[in-house]
Short mmCIF file of C-alpha atoms in Angstrom, two decimals:
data_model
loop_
_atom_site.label_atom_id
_atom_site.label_comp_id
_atom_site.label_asym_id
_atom_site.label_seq_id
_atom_site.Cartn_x
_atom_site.Cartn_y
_atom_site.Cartn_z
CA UNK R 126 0.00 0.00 0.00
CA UNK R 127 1.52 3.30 -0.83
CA UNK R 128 1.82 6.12 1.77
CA UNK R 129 -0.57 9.11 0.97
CA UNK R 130 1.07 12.10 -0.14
CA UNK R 131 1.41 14.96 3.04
CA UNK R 132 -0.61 18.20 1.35
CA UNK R 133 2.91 20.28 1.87
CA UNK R 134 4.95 18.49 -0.37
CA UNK R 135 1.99 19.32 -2.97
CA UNK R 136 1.31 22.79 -2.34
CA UNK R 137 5.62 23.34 -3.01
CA UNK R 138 5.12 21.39 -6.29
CA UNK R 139 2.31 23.49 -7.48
CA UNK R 140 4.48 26.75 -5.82
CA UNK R 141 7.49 25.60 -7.45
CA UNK R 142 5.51 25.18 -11.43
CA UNK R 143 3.83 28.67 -11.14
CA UNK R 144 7.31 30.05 -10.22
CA UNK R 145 8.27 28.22 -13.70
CA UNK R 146 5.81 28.91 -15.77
CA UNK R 147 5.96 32.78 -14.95
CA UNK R 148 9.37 33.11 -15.35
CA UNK R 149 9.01 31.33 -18.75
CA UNK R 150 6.34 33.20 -19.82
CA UNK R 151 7.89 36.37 -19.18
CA UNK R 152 10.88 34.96 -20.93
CA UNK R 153 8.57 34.42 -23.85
CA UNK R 154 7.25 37.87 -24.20
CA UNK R 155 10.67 39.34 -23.92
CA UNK R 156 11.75 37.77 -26.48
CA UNK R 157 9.03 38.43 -28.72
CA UNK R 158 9.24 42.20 -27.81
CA UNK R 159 12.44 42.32 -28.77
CA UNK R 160 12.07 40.52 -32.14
CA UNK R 161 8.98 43.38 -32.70
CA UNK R 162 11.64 45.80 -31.65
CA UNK R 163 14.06 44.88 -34.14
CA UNK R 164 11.82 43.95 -36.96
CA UNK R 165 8.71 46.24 -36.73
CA UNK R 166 9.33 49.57 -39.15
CA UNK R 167 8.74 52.21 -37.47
CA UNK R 168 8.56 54.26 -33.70
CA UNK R 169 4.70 53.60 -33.45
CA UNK R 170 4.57 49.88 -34.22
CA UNK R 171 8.13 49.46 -31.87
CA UNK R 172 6.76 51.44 -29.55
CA UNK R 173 3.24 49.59 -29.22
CA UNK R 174 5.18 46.14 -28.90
CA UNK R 175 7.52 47.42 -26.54
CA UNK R 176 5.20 48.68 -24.32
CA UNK R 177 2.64 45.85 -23.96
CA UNK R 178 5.16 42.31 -24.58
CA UNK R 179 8.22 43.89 -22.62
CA UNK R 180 5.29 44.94 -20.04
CA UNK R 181 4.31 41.38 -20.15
CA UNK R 182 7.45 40.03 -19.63
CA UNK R 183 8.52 41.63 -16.91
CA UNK R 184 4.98 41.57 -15.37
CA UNK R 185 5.13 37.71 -15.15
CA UNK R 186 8.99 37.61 -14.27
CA UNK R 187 8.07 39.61 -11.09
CA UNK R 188 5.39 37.76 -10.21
CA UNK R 189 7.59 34.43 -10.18
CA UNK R 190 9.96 36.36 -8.24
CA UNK R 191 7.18 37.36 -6.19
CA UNK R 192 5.64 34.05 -5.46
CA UNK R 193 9.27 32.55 -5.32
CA UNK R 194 10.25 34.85 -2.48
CA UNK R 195 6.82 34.18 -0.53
CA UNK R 196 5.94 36.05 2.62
CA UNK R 197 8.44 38.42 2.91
CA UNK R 198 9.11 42.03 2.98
CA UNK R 199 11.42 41.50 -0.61
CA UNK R 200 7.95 39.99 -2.01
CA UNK R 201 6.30 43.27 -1.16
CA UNK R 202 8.61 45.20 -2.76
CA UNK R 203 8.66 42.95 -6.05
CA UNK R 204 4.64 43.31 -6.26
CA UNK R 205 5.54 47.13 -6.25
CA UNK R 206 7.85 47.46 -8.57
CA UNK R 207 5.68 45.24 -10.45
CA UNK R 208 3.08 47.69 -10.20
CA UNK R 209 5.24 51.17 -10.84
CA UNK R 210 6.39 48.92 -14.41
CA UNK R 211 2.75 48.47 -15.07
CA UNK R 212 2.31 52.26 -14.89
CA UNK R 213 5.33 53.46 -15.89
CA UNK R 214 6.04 51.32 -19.22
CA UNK R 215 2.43 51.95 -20.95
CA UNK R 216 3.09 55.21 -20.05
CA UNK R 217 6.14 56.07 -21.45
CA UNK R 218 5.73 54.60 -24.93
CA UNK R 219 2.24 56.73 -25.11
CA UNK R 220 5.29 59.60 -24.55
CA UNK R 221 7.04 58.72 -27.25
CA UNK R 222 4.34 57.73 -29.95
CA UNK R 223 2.89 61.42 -29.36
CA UNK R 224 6.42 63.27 -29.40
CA UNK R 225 7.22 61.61 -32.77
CA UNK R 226 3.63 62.12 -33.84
CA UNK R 227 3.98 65.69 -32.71
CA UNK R 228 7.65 66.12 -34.60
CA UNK R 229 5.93 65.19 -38.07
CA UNK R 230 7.28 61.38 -37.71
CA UNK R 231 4.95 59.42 -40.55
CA UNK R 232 3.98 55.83 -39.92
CA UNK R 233 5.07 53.56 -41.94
CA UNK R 234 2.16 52.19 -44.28
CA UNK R 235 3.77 49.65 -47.08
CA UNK R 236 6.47 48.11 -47.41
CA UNK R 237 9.12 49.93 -48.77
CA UNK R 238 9.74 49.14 -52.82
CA UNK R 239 6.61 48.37 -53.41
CA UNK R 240 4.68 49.62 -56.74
CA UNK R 241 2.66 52.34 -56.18
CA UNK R 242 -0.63 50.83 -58.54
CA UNK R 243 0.03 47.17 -57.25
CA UNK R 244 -0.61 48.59 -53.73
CA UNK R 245 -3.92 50.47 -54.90
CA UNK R 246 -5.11 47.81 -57.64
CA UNK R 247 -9.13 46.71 -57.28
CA UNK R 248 -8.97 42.71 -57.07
CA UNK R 249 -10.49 40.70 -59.85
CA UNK R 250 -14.26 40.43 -59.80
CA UNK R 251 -15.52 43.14 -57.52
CA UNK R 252 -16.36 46.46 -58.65
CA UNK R 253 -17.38 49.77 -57.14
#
């Protein structure tokens, strides 16, 4: 007959999988912001990636930090700092987008290259 399993050894199982799988998470959406950061064309679309994925990231990295440090006065401070990134990082890309929209910074619409009538052409078989 097996011995029953004592209901600490399960709760640090299930603490120690949400500490991984918000620390991978934010992992993930780090890297994606920064593969939208390098790839995206221009200051609006980096800026709109950077702000919400990199916000992401390091949203779920602090809570995995957070749950990984349990109840302790460095937790506390990890929840706010994970609250001053949640206000600060939005925030600060809205700054941006509006000083290059106020500057005269055009988005980018096309890609770059591309003909002028194949961008505008009707497709076959509708009409006006």
């Amino acid at each position: 007959m097996t011995e029953p399993i004592p209901l600490q050894a399960t709760a640090e199982t299930l603490r120690f999988w949400a500490i991984v799988v918000c620390l991978g998470l934010g992992v993930f959406f780090t890297l994606v912001s920064t593969v939208g950061v390098i790839r995206l064309p221009d200051i609006y679309a980096r800026a709109h990636t950077a702000s919400q994925t990199d916000t992401l990231g390091a949203g779920f990295a602090l809570a995995g930090v957070a749950i990984a440090f349990g109840w302790q006065h460095a937790a506390v401070y990890t929840v706010l700092l994970l609250f001053f990134v949640f206000i600060t990082n939005p925030t600060a890309a809205h700054a941006i987008a509006r000083s290059a929209a106020e500057t005269g910074v055009d988005p980018v619409l096309e890609e770059e290259g591309a003909d002028e009538t194949e961008a505008h052409a009707e497709p076959e078989g509708e009409t006006r």
